Amino acid sequence: MIKIKNWVSPKTIEEAYQIANEKINNRILGGGAFLRLAHDLTIDTAVDLSLLELDEICETEQHFEIGAMTTLRQLETNKSLNDAFENIFRKSLENIVGVQLRNIATIGGTVFAKYGFSDLITALMVLETSLVFYKKGEIALSEYLKTPRAHKRDAKDILIKIKIMKQPIKCSFQMLRNSSSDFAIINAAVSKVDGRYKIVVGARPGVSNFALEAMSIINDKKEVNPENIEGQELILSAVSDNLIFGTNRFGSQSYRQAMSKVLVKRAIREVNHED
């Protein structure tokens, strides 16, 4: 059960930061869609960020800047964002539960919590994505995901926005789930910029991570195509052999390993526009 004793909606980020850090059990709320994942949670003061105008998608000459309170539905339906990144946001979000939840859940809440089941984080990882915090400043998403979870006595920083660099890119998102609204059993994304690839696998069930060995192999190749079967098998074996997979109620370790190869192969072929 979740208990919230007080609820405040600050009008400035500084005010939100001060209130969040007054007591250990004060909490900053994103969309709040996944509070149900917590057990026996008591919040002294819930800090609601909805009045801080952090729910906009802004396009500059070099970046898309996405406010932390932007909902998944906004990302899914934003034409400029999807046109720039080959619909990777629509593809990674359209099967998450239903429109009602996607109108509540936010990009900031998803990324800040480092959800291991997140399709969105996998998609963001193959783009040039960074996070902007109120106190810590800007940090690459990949670096943030490596940082240990904050202790409850640590100062609570506020994620303000997510920045994604605009660049000529080919990208693909693939996932496997039991039903269209279920959590993913495994997901994968691949991007290609100037002939160099990023390969990310998530829902392993751990948080999304680069398949570094596979990336090293594929980026040493001049070309990846259907005829290069030996090279592709080497790449796909590196995906399954060099990432850590686990078992939960959605799928076994061995199944996830096998399916990761299938999804990455599909994604590589898609970024190379192969049937």
GROMACS .gro file of C-alpha atoms in nm:
model
  275
    1MET     CA    1   0.000   0.000   0.000
    2ILE     CA    2   0.116   0.355  -0.076
    3LYS     CA    3   0.061   0.640   0.171
    4ILE     CA    4   0.117   1.006   0.081
    5LYS     CA    5   0.089   1.246   0.375
    6ASN     CA    6   0.135   1.575   0.188
    7TRP     CA    7   0.125   1.686  -0.174
    8VAL     CA    8   0.289   2.003  -0.309
    9SER     CA    9   0.318   2.151  -0.658
   10PRO     CA   10   0.614   2.393  -0.659
   11LYS     CA   11   0.633   2.674  -0.912
   12THR     CA   12   1.013   2.671  -0.952
   13ILE     CA   13   1.271   2.394  -0.980
   14GLU     CA   14   1.468   2.539  -0.689
   15GLU     CA   15   1.159   2.522  -0.468
   16ALA     CA   16   1.098   2.164  -0.578
   17TYR     CA   17   1.460   2.073  -0.501
   18GLN     CA   18   1.446   2.230  -0.154
   19ILE     CA   19   1.120   2.056  -0.057
   20ALA     CA   20   1.236   1.719  -0.193
   21ASN     CA   21   1.543   1.732   0.028
   22GLU     CA   22   1.378   1.850   0.349
   23LYS     CA   23   1.307   1.491   0.461
   24ILE     CA   24   1.436   1.147   0.366
   25ASN     CA   25   1.088   1.024   0.279
   26ASN     CA   26   0.996   1.316   0.055
   27ARG     CA   27   0.966   1.204  -0.307
   28ILE     CA   28   0.976   1.371  -0.648
   29LEU     CA   29   0.698   1.241  -0.871
   30GLY     CA   30   0.731   1.189  -1.243
   31GLY     CA   31   0.410   1.069  -1.399
   32GLY     CA   32   0.353   0.835  -1.103
   33ALA     CA   33   0.233   0.553  -1.330
   34PHE     CA   34   0.462   0.294  -1.175
   35LEU     CA   35   0.423   0.380  -0.808
   36ARG     CA   36   0.223   0.059  -0.789
   37LEU     CA   37   0.555  -0.130  -0.824
   38ALA     CA   38   0.653  -0.010  -0.478
   39HIS     CA   39   0.555  -0.209  -0.169
   40ASP     CA   40   0.449  -0.046   0.158
   41LEU     CA   41   0.569   0.295   0.044
   42THR     CA   42   0.514   0.593   0.272
   43ILE     CA   43   0.582   0.940   0.129
   44ASP     CA   44   0.594   1.234   0.368
   45THR     CA   45   0.565   1.494   0.091
   46ALA     CA   46   0.510   1.414  -0.275
   47VAL     CA   47   0.670   1.682  -0.494
   48ASP     CA   48   0.461   1.720  -0.810
   49LEU     CA   49   0.653   1.874  -1.104
   50SER     CA   50   0.351   1.936  -1.325
   51LEU     CA   51   0.358   2.318  -1.286
   52LEU     CA   52   0.722   2.356  -1.398
   53GLU     CA   53   0.657   2.343  -1.774
   54LEU     CA   54   0.877   2.037  -1.820
   55ASP     CA   55   0.636   1.872  -2.063
   56GLU     CA   56   0.745   2.019  -2.395
   57ILE     CA   57   0.940   1.882  -2.693
   58CYS     CA   58   1.162   2.156  -2.837
   59GLU     CA   59   1.365   2.132  -3.155
   60THR     CA   60   1.685   2.334  -3.193
   61GLU     CA   61   1.936   2.335  -3.476
   62GLN     CA   62   2.141   2.057  -3.315
   63HIS     CA   63   1.913   1.878  -3.069
   64PHE     CA   64   1.569   1.773  -2.963
   65GLU     CA   65   1.517   1.878  -2.601
   66ILE     CA   66   1.245   1.682  -2.424
   67GLY     CA   67   1.115   1.797  -2.087
   68ALA     CA   68   1.127   1.530  -1.818
   69MET     CA   69   0.750   1.546  -1.767
   70THR     CA   70   0.677   1.478  -2.133
   71THR     CA   71   0.448   1.175  -2.156
   72LEU     CA   72   0.519   0.862  -2.355
   73ARG     CA   73   0.214   0.941  -2.567
   74GLN     CA   74   0.361   1.279  -2.663
   75LEU     CA   75   0.680   1.105  -2.777
   76GLU     CA   76   0.482   0.843  -2.965
   77THR     CA   77   0.281   1.098  -3.162
   78ASN     CA   78   0.532   1.380  -3.218
   79LYS     CA   79   0.587   1.393  -3.595
   80SER     CA   80   0.912   1.591  -3.597
   81LEU     CA   81   1.075   1.361  -3.344
   82ASN     CA   82   0.968   1.045  -3.522
   83ASP     CA   83   1.061   1.178  -3.867
   84ALA     CA   84   1.410   1.258  -3.741
   85PHE     CA   85   1.469   0.911  -3.595
   86GLU     CA   86   1.284   0.678  -3.831
   87ASN     CA   87   0.984   0.631  -3.603
   88ILE     CA   88   1.188   0.465  -3.329
   89PHE     CA   89   0.980   0.638  -3.061
   90ARG     CA   90   0.648   0.528  -3.206
   91LYS     CA   91   0.775   0.173  -3.254
   92SER     CA   92   0.918   0.144  -2.903
   93LEU     CA   93   0.613   0.293  -2.729
   94GLU     CA   94   0.301   0.188  -2.919
   95ASN     CA   95   0.273  -0.150  -2.742
   96ILE     CA   96   0.322  -0.026  -2.385
   97VAL     CA   97  -0.001  -0.121  -2.206
   98GLY     CA   98  -0.252   0.129  -2.350
   99VAL     CA   99  -0.299   0.491  -2.447
  100GLN     CA  100  -0.432   0.573  -2.100
  101LEU     CA  101  -0.107   0.471  -1.933
  102ARG     CA  102   0.107   0.633  -2.204
  103ASN     CA  103  -0.078   0.959  -2.131
  104ILE     CA  104   0.042   0.934  -1.769
  105ALA     CA  105   0.390   0.777  -1.773
  106THR     CA  106   0.671   1.025  -1.844
  107ILE     CA  107   1.009   0.999  -2.011
  108GLY     CA  108   1.177   1.143  -1.701
  109GLY     CA  109   1.015   0.895  -1.464
  110THR     CA  110   1.110   0.605  -1.691
  111VAL     CA  111   1.472   0.707  -1.745
  112PHE     CA  112   1.540   0.826  -1.390
  113ALA     CA  113   1.421   0.496  -1.244
  114LYS     CA  114   1.636   0.288  -1.485
  115TYR     CA  115   1.355   0.039  -1.538
  116GLY     CA  116   1.494  -0.291  -1.661
  117PHE     CA  117   1.177  -0.363  -1.860
  118SER     CA  118   1.184  -0.032  -2.044
  119ASP     CA  119   1.150  -0.034  -2.423
  120LEU     CA  120   1.207   0.342  -2.433
  121ILE     CA  121   1.551   0.328  -2.267
  122THR     CA  122   1.666   0.073  -2.525
  123ALA     CA  123   1.560   0.308  -2.806
  124LEU     CA  124   1.723   0.611  -2.642
  125MET     CA  125   2.052   0.425  -2.598
  126VAL     CA  126   2.116   0.388  -2.972
  127LEU     CA  127   2.069   0.763  -3.018
  128GLU     CA  128   2.310   1.031  -2.892
  129THR     CA  129   2.116   1.090  -2.571
  130SER     CA  130   2.212   1.289  -2.264
  131LEU     CA  131   2.028   1.385  -1.946
  132VAL     CA  132   2.027   1.731  -1.789
  133PHE     CA  133   1.993   1.743  -1.409
  134TYR     CA  134   1.931   2.050  -1.196
  135LYS     CA  135   2.246   2.005  -0.986
  136LYS     CA  136   2.464   1.747  -1.163
  137GLY     CA  137   2.428   1.910  -1.503
  138GLU     CA  138   2.451   1.711  -1.825
  139ILE     CA  139   2.550   1.344  -1.837
  140ALA     CA  140   2.532   1.085  -2.114
  141LEU     CA  141   2.245   0.839  -2.070
  142SER     CA  142   2.484   0.544  -2.099
  143GLU     CA  143   2.695   0.683  -1.814
  144TYR     CA  144   2.391   0.753  -1.598
  145LEU     CA  145   2.271   0.394  -1.632
  146LYS     CA  146   2.607   0.274  -1.495
  147THR     CA  147   2.582   0.482  -1.179
  148PRO     CA  148   2.471   0.302  -0.862
  149ARG     CA  149   2.121   0.371  -0.738
  150ALA     CA  150   2.112   0.663  -0.498
  151HIS     CA  151   2.085   0.590  -0.128
  152LYS     CA  152   1.775   0.738   0.030
  153ARG     CA  153   1.997   0.966   0.240
  154ASP     CA  154   2.163   1.113  -0.070
  155ALA     CA  155   2.049   1.450  -0.203
  156LYS     CA  156   1.764   1.411  -0.452
  157ASP     CA  157   1.849   1.573  -0.783
  158ILE     CA  158   1.584   1.664  -1.041
  159LEU     CA  159   1.597   1.549  -1.401
  160ILE     CA  160   1.501   1.852  -1.610
  161LYS     CA  161   1.525   1.735  -1.970
  162ILE     CA  162   1.656   1.478  -2.213
  163LYS     CA  163   1.867   1.594  -2.507
  164ILE     CA  164   1.900   1.396  -2.830
  165MET     CA  165   2.149   1.501  -3.094
  166LYS     CA  166   2.016   1.543  -3.448
  167GLN     CA  167   2.224   1.356  -3.706
  168PRO     CA  168   2.179   1.151  -4.024
  169ILE     CA  169   2.086   0.816  -3.871
  170LYS     CA  170   1.934   0.481  -3.955
  171CYS     CA  171   1.776   0.303  -3.662
  172SER     CA  172   1.554   0.010  -3.577
  173PHE     CA  173   1.369  -0.107  -3.267
  174GLN     CA  174   1.264  -0.470  -3.221
  175MET     CA  175   1.089  -0.642  -2.932
  176LEU     CA  176   0.928  -0.969  -2.832
  177ARG     CA  177   0.630  -0.984  -2.596
  178ASN     CA  178   0.354  -1.233  -2.522
  179SER     CA  179   0.080  -0.984  -2.607
  180SER     CA  180   0.064  -0.633  -2.746
  181SER     CA  181   0.017  -0.477  -2.402
  182ASP     CA  182   0.249  -0.696  -2.196
  183PHE     CA  183   0.601  -0.619  -2.076
  184ALA     CA  184   0.870  -0.711  -2.329
  185ILE     CA  185   1.039  -1.049  -2.287
  186ILE     CA  186   1.342  -0.904  -2.467
  187ASN     CA  187   1.399  -0.595  -2.679
  188ALA     CA  188   1.678  -0.466  -2.900
  189ALA     CA  189   1.771  -0.158  -3.100
  190VAL     CA  190   2.037  -0.084  -3.360
  191SER     CA  191   2.149   0.246  -3.509
  192LYS     CA  192   2.389   0.330  -3.789
  193VAL     CA  193   2.565   0.665  -3.829
  194ASP     CA  194   2.842   0.717  -4.083
  195GLY     CA  195   2.877   0.342  -4.122
  196ARG     CA  196   2.921   0.276  -3.750
  197TYR     CA  197   2.669   0.078  -3.548
  198LYS     CA  198   2.531   0.083  -3.197
  199ILE     CA  199   2.364  -0.234  -3.069
  200VAL     CA  200   2.160  -0.231  -2.747
  201VAL     CA  201   1.965  -0.511  -2.580
  202GLY     CA  202   1.720  -0.454  -2.295
  203ALA     CA  203   1.464  -0.640  -2.083
  204ARG     CA  204   1.727  -0.913  -2.030
  205PRO     CA  205   1.559  -0.858  -1.770
  206GLY     CA  206   1.824  -0.603  -1.666
  207VAL     CA  207   1.842  -0.243  -1.780
  208SER     CA  208   1.941  -0.181  -2.142
  209ASN     CA  209   2.309  -0.218  -2.226
  210PHE     CA  210   2.542  -0.198  -2.523
  211ALA     CA  211   2.649  -0.524  -2.686
  212LEU     CA  212   3.006  -0.396  -2.690
  213GLU     CA  213   3.175  -0.706  -2.830
  214ALA     CA  214   2.922  -0.729  -3.113
  215MET     CA  215   2.965  -0.358  -3.185
  216SER     CA  216   3.340  -0.401  -3.203
  217ILE     CA  217   3.304  -0.684  -3.454
  218ILE     CA  218   3.046  -0.515  -3.675
  219ASN     CA  219   3.230  -0.183  -3.678
  220ASP     CA  220   3.547  -0.358  -3.794
  221LYS     CA  221   3.358  -0.487  -4.098
  222LYS     CA  222   3.335  -0.275  -4.409
  223GLU     CA  223   2.989  -0.403  -4.485
  224VAL     CA  224   2.718  -0.617  -4.330
  225ASN     CA  225   2.487  -0.782  -4.579
  226PRO     CA  226   2.296  -1.109  -4.627
  227GLU     CA  227   2.593  -1.263  -4.810
  228ASN     CA  228   2.828  -1.200  -4.519
  229ILE     CA  229   2.685  -1.493  -4.323
  230GLU     CA  230   3.002  -1.574  -4.134
  231GLY     CA  231   3.041  -1.216  -4.016
  232GLN     CA  232   2.678  -1.194  -3.910
  233GLU     CA  233   2.697  -1.516  -3.712
  234LEU     CA  234   3.005  -1.386  -3.531
  235ILE     CA  235   2.822  -1.064  -3.445
  236LEU     CA  236   2.508  -1.239  -3.325
  237SER     CA  237   2.702  -1.490  -3.117
  238ALA     CA  238   2.879  -1.200  -2.948
  239VAL     CA  239   2.540  -1.046  -2.862
  240SER     CA  240   2.419  -1.357  -2.679
  241ASP     CA  241   2.755  -1.456  -2.529
  242ASN     CA  242   2.874  -1.123  -2.392
  243LEU     CA  243   2.560  -0.983  -2.231
  244ILE     CA  244   2.412  -1.107  -1.904
  245PHE     CA  245   2.066  -1.260  -1.936
  246GLY     CA  246   1.835  -1.375  -1.659
  247THR     CA  247   1.514  -1.562  -1.593
  248ASN     CA  248   1.184  -1.428  -1.465
  249ARG     CA  249   0.815  -1.502  -1.516
  250PHE     CA  250   0.826  -1.363  -1.871
  251GLY     CA  251   1.108  -1.579  -2.006
  252SER     CA  252   1.410  -1.794  -1.932
  253GLN     CA  253   1.776  -1.701  -1.966
  254SER     CA  254   1.833  -1.938  -2.258
  255TYR     CA  255   1.522  -1.816  -2.441
  256ARG     CA  256   1.628  -1.454  -2.406
  257GLN     CA  257   1.977  -1.535  -2.533
  258ALA     CA  258   1.838  -1.709  -2.839
  259MET     CA  259   1.582  -1.440  -2.913
  260SER     CA  260   1.833  -1.156  -2.870
  261LYS     CA  261   2.017  -1.288  -3.176
  262VAL     CA  262   1.695  -1.292  -3.378
  263LEU     CA  263   1.597  -0.936  -3.283
  264VAL     CA  264   1.944  -0.791  -3.344
  265LYS     CA  265   1.962  -0.964  -3.683
  266ARG     CA  266   1.626  -0.812  -3.781
  267ALA     CA  267   1.738  -0.468  -3.662
  268ILE     CA  268   2.068  -0.482  -3.853
  269ARG     CA  269   1.885  -0.582  -4.168
  270GLU     CA  270   1.632  -0.302  -4.122
  271VAL     CA  271   1.895  -0.028  -4.082
  272ASN     CA  272   2.053  -0.162  -4.401
  273HIS     CA  273   1.710  -0.165  -4.571
  274GLU     CA  274   1.719  -0.538  -4.639
  275ASP     CA  275   1.402  -0.740  -4.681
   0.00000   0.00000   0.00000
